[in-house]
Amino acid sequence: MFDFSNMFKTEGPDVVYTWTIPVFAVIIFIEMAYSHFNKEKIYETKDVATNVLFALLNYGLDIIMKGFSLFVMMFFYHHRIFDWQEGIWYWIAVFLAQDFAYYVHHYVDHHSRVFWAVHITHHNSDYFNISTGFRSPVFQPLYRYLFFSPLAFMGFHPWHILVAYSAIQIYGTFVHTQSIKSMGFLEYILVTPSHHRVHHACNIKYLDRNMGMGLIIWDKIFGTFEKEDPEVPVKYGVYPKIKSKDPATMLFYEWRRIGKDIRQPGISFKTRIKYLFYSPGWRHDGTGKTVKQYQREYKEKIKKKGELKTSQQPEIQEPEYSSN
């Protein structure tokens, strides 16, 4: 039997995953059947296999890193600046703080190239379905705890932080679907499938939008929110398209591009570092374009054409980098 109280103990994250993964397996099967009988083609066998492989690799690395991650977070918790009394308001604070920490984490993943090289595996599928939610950024456990450690420093227990992360992540997996068009009034509060379809789009209008995983309020507060526009159908994947669907190619794709850039002759050490941490698309000679530059040009074209409908948006010229 499911003991709800165990969620708030050290085994909390394992309890969450143990009881929800079978549920998702059933949901994925139902969505696959729905896709097949309605001929919507939102699933592809090799793509699902890659999703499962990346999830397993991520989970394996997570187990390896678990001890060290907790050691770092416990260090910050030991030097915490606040002491909280456990209760309903404490848990509300934990979930809100964790959701915001994930927003920051996710924002960095999209705006710093070395982090994008890890995160891109979650975006480089041309399909969008529940199984896509398991298409994990494989190497993320190597650094994820660094974004959660400030919460421990604020006095939230590391195990509680991980419980909140696990629960929110489960919800975040659920929103990877095209089957739910709208969630009514919840569209104003939660990250919904509609919001997350925008996040996985490679249309210029939608790039680097809707970074939240649980609540959509952070995107609205910090200006990264974009509503799904029926006039601009979502195109999934990254630009430019990765020609090979081989898992190893998809896993190391951006790392190889980074390696090529930092090995350029005649550039300074400082420039090589910039290729690691500056926004995807940045180039030292000005020949590249970041997402912000592409979106600025897009808005200018729309403004100049005046009466041009959004459905006739300017053709997307393939960027020099892989974008979400």
mmCIF file of C-alpha atoms in Angstrom:
data_model
loop_
_atom_site.group_PDB
_atom_site.id
_atom_site.type_symbol
_atom_site.label_atom_id
_atom_site.label_comp_id
_atom_site.label_asym_id
_atom_site.label_seq_id
_atom_site.Cartn_x
_atom_site.Cartn_y
_atom_site.Cartn_z
ATOM 1 C CA MET A 1 0.000 0.000 0.000
ATOM 2 C CA PHE A 2 1.028 3.577 -0.650
ATOM 3 C CA ASP A 3 2.045 5.320 2.578
ATOM 4 C CA PHE A 4 1.699 9.044 1.857
ATOM 5 C CA SER A 5 3.700 9.970 4.949
ATOM 6 C CA ASN A 6 6.811 8.348 3.467
ATOM 7 C CA MET A 7 6.889 11.068 0.810
ATOM 8 C CA PHE A 8 8.213 13.480 3.406
ATOM 9 C CA LYS A 9 11.042 11.247 4.611
ATOM 10 C CA THR A 10 14.434 10.393 3.125
ATOM 11 C CA GLU A 11 12.876 7.801 0.824
ATOM 12 C CA GLY A 12 10.458 10.421 -0.525
ATOM 13 C CA PRO A 13 11.872 10.748 -4.069
ATOM 14 C CA ASP A 14 11.981 6.956 -4.487
ATOM 15 C CA VAL A 15 8.364 6.685 -3.310
ATOM 16 C CA VAL A 16 7.262 9.287 -5.850
ATOM 17 C CA TYR A 17 9.011 7.577 -8.766
ATOM 18 C CA THR A 18 8.041 4.031 -7.713
ATOM 19 C CA TRP A 19 4.340 4.837 -7.720
ATOM 20 C CA THR A 20 4.190 7.130 -10.731
ATOM 21 C CA ILE A 21 6.349 5.405 -13.360
ATOM 22 C CA PRO A 22 3.872 2.501 -13.785
ATOM 23 C CA VAL A 23 1.089 5.073 -14.125
ATOM 24 C CA PHE A 24 3.002 6.848 -16.868
ATOM 25 C CA ALA A 25 3.645 3.546 -18.639
ATOM 26 C CA VAL A 26 -0.123 3.045 -18.865
ATOM 27 C CA ILE A 27 -0.706 6.639 -19.966
ATOM 28 C CA ILE A 28 1.964 6.339 -22.680
ATOM 29 C CA PHE A 29 0.363 3.117 -23.946
ATOM 30 C CA ILE A 30 -3.051 4.820 -24.090
ATOM 31 C CA GLU A 31 -1.617 7.831 -25.920
ATOM 32 C CA MET A 32 0.202 5.562 -28.386
ATOM 33 C CA ALA A 33 -3.048 3.695 -29.080
ATOM 34 C CA TYR A 34 -4.889 6.992 -29.478
ATOM 35 C CA SER A 35 -2.217 8.213 -31.893
ATOM 36 C CA HIS A 36 -2.337 4.964 -33.904
ATOM 37 C CA PHE A 37 -6.100 4.737 -34.286
ATOM 38 C CA ASN A 38 -6.465 8.441 -35.065
ATOM 39 C CA LYS A 39 -3.476 8.338 -37.436
ATOM 40 C CA GLU A 40 -1.879 11.385 -35.778
ATOM 41 C CA LYS A 41 1.667 9.964 -35.941
ATOM 42 C CA ILE A 42 2.882 11.554 -32.707
ATOM 43 C CA TYR A 43 4.953 8.481 -31.775
ATOM 44 C CA GLU A 44 7.846 6.758 -33.536
ATOM 45 C CA THR A 45 9.416 3.543 -32.233
ATOM 46 C CA LYS A 46 13.084 4.549 -32.489
ATOM 47 C CA ASP A 47 12.344 7.923 -30.930
ATOM 48 C CA VAL A 48 10.628 6.292 -27.940
ATOM 49 C CA ALA A 49 13.587 3.910 -27.549
ATOM 50 C CA THR A 50 15.952 6.922 -27.456
ATOM 51 C CA ASN A 51 13.738 8.567 -24.820
ATOM 52 C CA VAL A 52 13.942 5.461 -22.638
ATOM 53 C CA LEU A 53 17.709 5.136 -23.138
ATOM 54 C CA PHE A 54 18.372 8.756 -22.147
ATOM 55 C CA ALA A 55 16.092 8.359 -19.103
ATOM 56 C CA LEU A 56 18.009 5.276 -17.954
ATOM 57 C CA LEU A 57 21.396 6.936 -18.477
ATOM 58 C CA ASN A 58 20.240 9.988 -16.558
ATOM 59 C CA TYR A 59 18.867 7.849 -13.738
ATOM 60 C CA GLY A 60 22.088 5.827 -13.532
ATOM 61 C CA LEU A 61 24.218 8.966 -13.298
ATOM 62 C CA ASP A 62 21.781 10.363 -10.748
ATOM 63 C CA ILE A 63 22.391 7.325 -8.527
ATOM 64 C CA ILE A 64 26.171 7.715 -8.884
ATOM 65 C CA MET A 65 25.996 11.430 -8.024
ATOM 66 C CA LYS A 66 23.406 11.097 -5.262
ATOM 67 C CA GLY A 67 25.875 10.873 -2.388
ATOM 68 C CA PHE A 68 28.008 13.796 -3.534
ATOM 69 C CA SER A 69 24.956 15.931 -4.365
ATOM 70 C CA LEU A 70 23.538 15.390 -0.893
ATOM 71 C CA PHE A 71 26.941 16.080 0.679
ATOM 72 C CA VAL A 72 27.071 19.501 -1.009
ATOM 73 C CA MET A 73 23.467 20.351 -0.165
ATOM 74 C CA MET A 74 23.887 19.184 3.435
ATOM 75 C CA PHE A 75 26.964 21.406 3.739
ATOM 76 C CA PHE A 76 24.837 24.431 2.834
ATOM 77 C CA TYR A 77 22.021 23.214 5.097
ATOM 78 C CA HIS A 78 24.466 22.930 8.004
ATOM 79 C CA HIS A 79 25.326 26.618 7.473
ATOM 80 C CA ARG A 80 21.690 27.646 6.884
ATOM 81 C CA ILE A 81 20.606 31.171 7.692
ATOM 82 C CA PHE A 82 16.997 30.306 8.651
ATOM 83 C CA ASP A 83 15.348 27.627 10.763
ATOM 84 C CA TRP A 84 11.866 26.608 9.693
ATOM 85 C CA GLN A 85 9.160 24.910 11.705
ATOM 86 C CA GLU A 86 7.689 22.070 9.660
ATOM 87 C CA GLY A 87 4.043 22.478 8.779
ATOM 88 C CA ILE A 88 1.767 23.334 5.869
ATOM 89 C CA TRP A 89 3.368 26.736 5.254
ATOM 90 C CA TYR A 90 6.822 25.199 5.312
ATOM 91 C CA TRP A 91 5.873 22.696 2.624
ATOM 92 C CA ILE A 92 4.200 25.368 0.533
ATOM 93 C CA ALA A 93 7.418 27.387 0.801
ATOM 94 C CA VAL A 94 9.512 24.346 -0.167
ATOM 95 C CA PHE A 95 7.485 23.711 -3.316
ATOM 96 C CA LEU A 96 7.416 27.382 -4.335
ATOM 97 C CA ALA A 97 11.165 27.785 -3.729
ATOM 98 C CA GLN A 98 11.948 24.554 -5.600
ATOM 99 C CA ASP A 99 9.767 25.522 -8.552
ATOM 100 C CA PHE A 100 11.491 28.902 -8.790
ATOM 101 C CA ALA A 101 14.929 27.274 -8.480
ATOM 102 C CA TYR A 102 14.033 25.000 -11.388
ATOM 103 C CA TYR A 103 12.932 28.026 -13.435
ATOM 104 C CA VAL A 104 16.356 29.626 -12.871
ATOM 105 C CA HIS A 105 18.080 26.325 -13.631
ATOM 106 C CA HIS A 106 16.075 25.913 -16.838
ATOM 107 C CA TYR A 107 16.700 29.516 -17.894
ATOM 108 C CA VAL A 108 20.452 29.011 -17.565
ATOM 109 C CA ASP A 109 20.194 25.762 -19.547
ATOM 110 C CA HIS A 110 18.854 27.741 -22.482
ATOM 111 C CA HIS A 111 21.090 30.796 -22.259
ATOM 112 C CA SER A 112 24.563 29.388 -21.592
ATOM 113 C CA ARG A 113 25.968 27.137 -24.276
ATOM 114 C CA VAL A 114 27.729 24.562 -22.100
ATOM 115 C CA PHE A 115 24.482 23.988 -20.201
ATOM 116 C CA TRP A 116 22.525 23.951 -23.461
ATOM 117 C CA ALA A 117 24.863 21.214 -24.709
ATOM 118 C CA VAL A 118 23.508 19.063 -21.863
ATOM 119 C CA HIS A 119 19.889 20.193 -22.074
ATOM 120 C CA ILE A 120 19.582 19.877 -25.860
ATOM 121 C CA THR A 121 18.925 16.135 -25.588
ATOM 122 C CA HIS A 122 15.523 16.957 -24.112
ATOM 123 C CA HIS A 123 14.691 19.058 -27.173
ATOM 124 C CA ASN A 124 16.226 17.300 -30.155
ATOM 125 C CA SER A 125 13.288 15.004 -30.831
ATOM 126 C CA ASP A 126 10.952 15.904 -33.691
ATOM 127 C CA TYR A 127 8.110 14.323 -31.706
ATOM 128 C CA PHE A 128 6.215 15.590 -28.685
ATOM 129 C CA ASN A 129 4.402 13.113 -26.465
ATOM 130 C CA ILE A 130 4.371 11.813 -22.886
ATOM 131 C CA SER A 131 7.482 9.709 -23.528
ATOM 132 C CA THR A 132 9.338 12.917 -24.502
ATOM 133 C CA GLY A 133 9.083 13.897 -20.842
ATOM 134 C CA PHE A 134 11.455 11.022 -20.069
ATOM 135 C CA ARG A 135 13.987 12.211 -22.659
ATOM 136 C CA SER A 136 16.320 13.440 -19.950
ATOM 137 C CA PRO A 137 19.363 15.731 -20.200
ATOM 138 C CA VAL A 138 21.708 12.867 -19.421
ATOM 139 C CA PHE A 139 24.546 14.798 -17.760
ATOM 140 C CA GLN A 140 22.356 17.112 -15.689
ATOM 141 C CA PRO A 141 22.942 15.257 -12.378
ATOM 142 C CA LEU A 142 26.560 16.466 -12.570
ATOM 143 C CA TYR A 143 25.503 20.025 -11.708
ATOM 144 C CA ARG A 144 21.769 20.188 -10.923
ATOM 145 C CA TYR A 145 22.356 20.230 -7.139
ATOM 146 C CA LEU A 146 24.238 23.541 -7.480
ATOM 147 C CA PHE A 147 20.946 25.253 -8.357
ATOM 148 C CA PHE A 148 19.198 23.638 -5.391
ATOM 149 C CA SER A 149 21.919 24.290 -2.793
ATOM 150 C CA PRO A 150 20.799 27.910 -2.182
ATOM 151 C CA LEU A 151 17.474 26.493 -0.961
ATOM 152 C CA ALA A 152 19.353 24.379 1.584
ATOM 153 C CA PHE A 153 21.280 27.503 2.618
ATOM 154 C CA MET A 154 17.897 29.189 3.203
ATOM 155 C CA GLY A 155 16.979 26.430 5.649
ATOM 156 C CA PHE A 156 15.036 23.907 3.576
ATOM 157 C CA HIS A 157 16.136 20.335 4.255
ATOM 158 C CA PRO A 158 17.848 18.744 1.211
ATOM 159 C CA TRP A 159 15.576 15.686 1.313
ATOM 160 C CA HIS A 160 12.525 17.934 1.270
ATOM 161 C CA ILE A 161 13.957 19.875 -1.664
ATOM 162 C CA LEU A 162 14.420 16.616 -3.584
ATOM 163 C CA VAL A 163 10.895 15.458 -2.727
ATOM 164 C CA ALA A 164 9.492 18.720 -4.095
ATOM 165 C CA TYR A 165 11.677 18.415 -7.200
ATOM 166 C CA SER A 166 10.514 14.828 -7.793
ATOM 167 C CA ALA A 167 6.838 15.716 -7.451
ATOM 168 C CA ILE A 168 7.100 18.770 -9.702
ATOM 169 C CA GLN A 169 9.128 16.786 -12.234
ATOM 170 C CA ILE A 170 6.383 14.153 -12.381
ATOM 171 C CA TYR A 171 3.866 16.885 -13.168
ATOM 172 C CA GLY A 172 6.293 18.335 -15.718
ATOM 173 C CA THR A 173 6.396 14.972 -17.493
ATOM 174 C CA PHE A 174 2.615 14.931 -17.768
ATOM 175 C CA VAL A 175 2.494 18.185 -19.768
ATOM 176 C CA HIS A 176 4.441 16.658 -22.672
ATOM 177 C CA THR A 177 1.343 15.882 -24.705
ATOM 178 C CA GLN A 178 -0.570 17.105 -27.743
ATOM 179 C CA SER A 179 -3.729 15.313 -26.635
ATOM 180 C CA ILE A 180 -4.822 18.022 -24.176
ATOM 181 C CA LYS A 181 -5.538 21.303 -25.929
ATOM 182 C CA SER A 182 -6.475 23.450 -22.928
ATOM 183 C CA MET A 183 -6.809 23.160 -19.150
ATOM 184 C CA GLY A 184 -9.241 26.056 -18.744
ATOM 185 C CA PHE A 185 -8.579 28.493 -15.907
ATOM 186 C CA LEU A 186 -5.473 26.488 -14.904
ATOM 187 C CA GLU A 187 -3.777 27.992 -17.975
ATOM 188 C CA TYR A 188 -3.325 31.145 -15.859
ATOM 189 C CA ILE A 189 -1.605 29.345 -12.975
ATOM 190 C CA LEU A 190 0.098 26.107 -13.971
ATOM 191 C CA VAL A 191 2.443 25.105 -16.763
ATOM 192 C CA THR A 192 0.038 23.301 -19.097
ATOM 193 C CA PRO A 193 0.523 21.121 -22.191
ATOM 194 C CA SER A 194 -0.231 24.176 -24.321
ATOM 195 C CA HIS A 195 2.479 26.203 -22.581
ATOM 196 C CA HIS A 196 4.989 23.388 -22.854
ATOM 197 C CA ARG A 197 4.279 22.777 -26.542
ATOM 198 C CA VAL A 198 5.455 26.353 -27.040
ATOM 199 C CA HIS A 199 8.591 25.599 -25.041
ATOM 200 C CA HIS A 200 9.505 22.652 -27.280
ATOM 201 C CA ALA A 201 8.910 24.582 -30.506
ATOM 202 C CA CYS A 202 11.682 25.655 -32.860
ATOM 203 C CA ASN A 203 9.608 28.503 -34.365
ATOM 204 C CA ILE A 204 11.439 31.797 -33.886
ATOM 205 C CA LYS A 205 8.454 33.286 -32.080
ATOM 206 C CA TYR A 206 8.499 30.533 -29.462
ATOM 207 C CA LEU A 207 12.229 30.118 -28.767
ATOM 208 C CA ASP A 208 13.313 30.246 -25.105
ATOM 209 C CA ARG A 209 9.806 30.714 -23.763
ATOM 210 C CA ASN A 210 7.807 29.098 -20.928
ATOM 211 C CA MET A 211 10.684 27.867 -18.776
ATOM 212 C CA GLY A 212 8.602 26.845 -15.766
ATOM 213 C CA MET A 213 7.854 23.250 -14.817
ATOM 214 C CA GLY A 214 5.103 23.589 -12.215
ATOM 215 C CA LEU A 215 3.843 27.167 -12.135
ATOM 216 C CA ILE A 216 3.659 29.493 -15.145
ATOM 217 C CA ILE A 217 3.795 32.593 -12.907
ATOM 218 C CA TRP A 218 7.599 32.830 -13.048
ATOM 219 C CA ASP A 219 7.512 33.205 -16.828
ATOM 220 C CA LYS A 220 4.878 35.920 -16.553
ATOM 221 C CA ILE A 221 6.865 37.752 -13.873
ATOM 222 C CA PHE A 222 10.181 37.624 -15.745
ATOM 223 C CA GLY A 223 8.911 38.150 -19.290
ATOM 224 C CA THR A 224 9.542 34.694 -20.762
ATOM 225 C CA PHE A 225 5.881 33.749 -21.250
ATOM 226 C CA GLU A 226 4.439 33.094 -24.691
ATOM 227 C CA LYS A 227 0.926 31.836 -25.369
ATOM 228 C CA GLU A 228 0.376 29.135 -27.979
ATOM 229 C CA ASP A 229 -0.844 30.906 -31.100
ATOM 230 C CA PRO A 230 -3.242 28.971 -33.373
ATOM 231 C CA GLU A 231 -1.951 31.123 -36.236
ATOM 232 C CA VAL A 232 1.590 29.817 -35.690
ATOM 233 C CA PRO A 233 1.539 25.978 -35.603
ATOM 234 C CA VAL A 234 4.253 24.527 -33.402
ATOM 235 C CA LYS A 235 7.226 22.865 -35.113
ATOM 236 C CA TYR A 236 9.080 20.531 -32.774
ATOM 237 C CA GLY A 237 12.787 19.816 -32.510
ATOM 238 C CA VAL A 238 15.882 21.955 -32.881
ATOM 239 C CA TYR A 239 17.368 24.050 -35.686
ATOM 240 C CA PRO A 240 19.306 23.012 -37.626
ATOM 241 C CA LYS A 241 17.840 19.532 -37.720
ATOM 242 C CA ILE A 242 20.214 16.803 -36.577
ATOM 243 C CA LYS A 243 20.514 14.498 -39.579
ATOM 244 C CA SER A 244 21.477 11.380 -37.651
ATOM 245 C CA LYS A 245 19.045 9.883 -35.138
ATOM 246 C CA ASP A 246 21.794 7.780 -33.591
ATOM 247 C CA PRO A 247 21.595 8.251 -29.786
ATOM 248 C CA ALA A 248 25.346 8.880 -29.447
ATOM 249 C CA THR A 249 25.195 11.586 -32.129
ATOM 250 C CA MET A 250 22.218 13.247 -30.456
ATOM 251 C CA LEU A 251 23.849 13.041 -27.031
ATOM 252 C CA PHE A 252 27.184 14.616 -28.024
ATOM 253 C CA TYR A 253 26.022 16.774 -30.952
ATOM 254 C CA GLU A 254 26.449 20.192 -29.340
ATOM 255 C CA TRP A 255 29.591 19.153 -27.465
ATOM 256 C CA ARG A 256 31.269 18.376 -30.775
ATOM 257 C CA ARG A 257 30.251 21.769 -32.152
ATOM 258 C CA ILE A 258 31.621 23.481 -29.051
ATOM 259 C CA GLY A 259 34.865 21.542 -29.416
ATOM 260 C CA LYS A 260 35.174 22.704 -33.016
ATOM 261 C CA ASP A 261 34.601 26.331 -32.005
ATOM 262 C CA ILE A 262 37.083 26.435 -29.116
ATOM 263 C CA ARG A 263 39.769 24.797 -31.252
ATOM 264 C CA GLN A 264 39.687 27.599 -33.810
ATOM 265 C CA PRO A 265 43.180 28.952 -34.481
ATOM 266 C CA GLY A 266 44.096 32.510 -33.626
ATOM 267 C CA ILE A 267 41.555 33.187 -30.889
ATOM 268 C CA SER A 268 42.354 34.099 -27.297
ATOM 269 C CA PHE A 269 41.781 31.945 -24.216
ATOM 270 C CA LYS A 270 39.086 34.406 -23.123
ATOM 271 C CA THR A 271 37.241 33.920 -26.422
ATOM 272 C CA ARG A 272 37.415 30.154 -26.042
ATOM 273 C CA ILE A 273 35.786 30.495 -22.602
ATOM 274 C CA LYS A 274 33.068 32.668 -24.136
ATOM 275 C CA TYR A 275 32.251 29.874 -26.580
ATOM 276 C CA LEU A 276 31.537 27.733 -23.530
ATOM 277 C CA PHE A 277 29.385 30.104 -21.510
ATOM 278 C CA TYR A 278 27.913 32.729 -23.823
ATOM 279 C CA SER A 279 24.497 32.256 -25.427
ATOM 280 C CA PRO A 280 24.112 29.608 -28.139
ATOM 281 C CA GLY A 281 24.658 31.267 -31.506
ATOM 282 C CA TRP A 282 27.246 33.776 -30.302
ATOM 283 C CA ARG A 283 30.391 34.013 -32.413
ATOM 284 C CA HIS A 284 33.460 36.137 -31.806
ATOM 285 C CA ASP A 285 33.479 37.466 -35.394
ATOM 286 C CA GLY A 286 29.834 38.552 -35.348
ATOM 287 C CA THR A 287 28.720 35.989 -37.951
ATOM 288 C CA GLY A 288 26.411 34.159 -35.528
ATOM 289 C CA LYS A 289 23.050 35.130 -34.102
ATOM 290 C CA THR A 290 21.545 34.449 -30.692
ATOM 291 C CA VAL A 291 17.862 33.753 -30.089
ATOM 292 C CA LYS A 292 17.323 37.370 -29.007
ATOM 293 C CA GLN A 293 18.763 38.623 -32.288
ATOM 294 C CA TYR A 294 16.589 36.271 -34.348
ATOM 295 C CA GLN A 295 13.488 37.316 -32.429
ATOM 296 C CA ARG A 296 14.324 41.007 -32.803
ATOM 297 C CA GLU A 297 14.612 40.569 -36.581
ATOM 298 C CA TYR A 298 11.395 38.541 -36.631
ATOM 299 C CA LYS A 299 9.449 41.270 -34.814
ATOM 300 C CA GLU A 300 10.866 43.929 -37.118
ATOM 301 C CA LYS A 301 9.760 41.974 -40.210
ATOM 302 C CA ILE A 302 6.279 41.525 -38.778
ATOM 303 C CA LYS A 303 6.070 45.221 -37.929
ATOM 304 C CA LYS A 304 7.242 46.328 -41.398
ATOM 305 C CA LYS A 305 4.777 44.123 -43.222
ATOM 306 C CA GLY A 306 1.932 45.568 -41.155
ATOM 307 C CA GLU A 307 -1.037 43.648 -42.436
ATOM 308 C CA LEU A 308 0.899 40.377 -42.716
ATOM 309 C CA LYS A 309 -0.849 37.620 -40.788
ATOM 310 C CA THR A 310 1.176 35.747 -38.227
ATOM 311 C CA SER A 311 0.458 32.503 -40.080
ATOM 312 C CA GLN A 312 2.575 33.919 -42.905
ATOM 313 C CA GLN A 313 5.524 34.472 -40.644
ATOM 314 C CA PRO A 314 8.873 35.014 -42.366
ATOM 315 C CA GLU A 315 10.582 31.817 -43.354
ATOM 316 C CA ILE A 316 12.906 30.565 -40.629
ATOM 317 C CA GLN A 317 16.463 30.756 -41.826
ATOM 318 C CA GLU A 318 18.410 27.969 -40.200
ATOM 319 C CA PRO A 319 20.492 29.373 -37.326
ATOM 320 C CA GLU A 320 24.143 28.563 -36.959
ATOM 321 C CA TYR A 321 23.388 26.745 -33.728
ATOM 322 C CA SER A 322 20.925 24.227 -32.339
ATOM 323 C CA SER A 323 18.046 26.034 -30.702
ATOM 324 C CA ASN A 324 15.043 24.699 -28.813
#
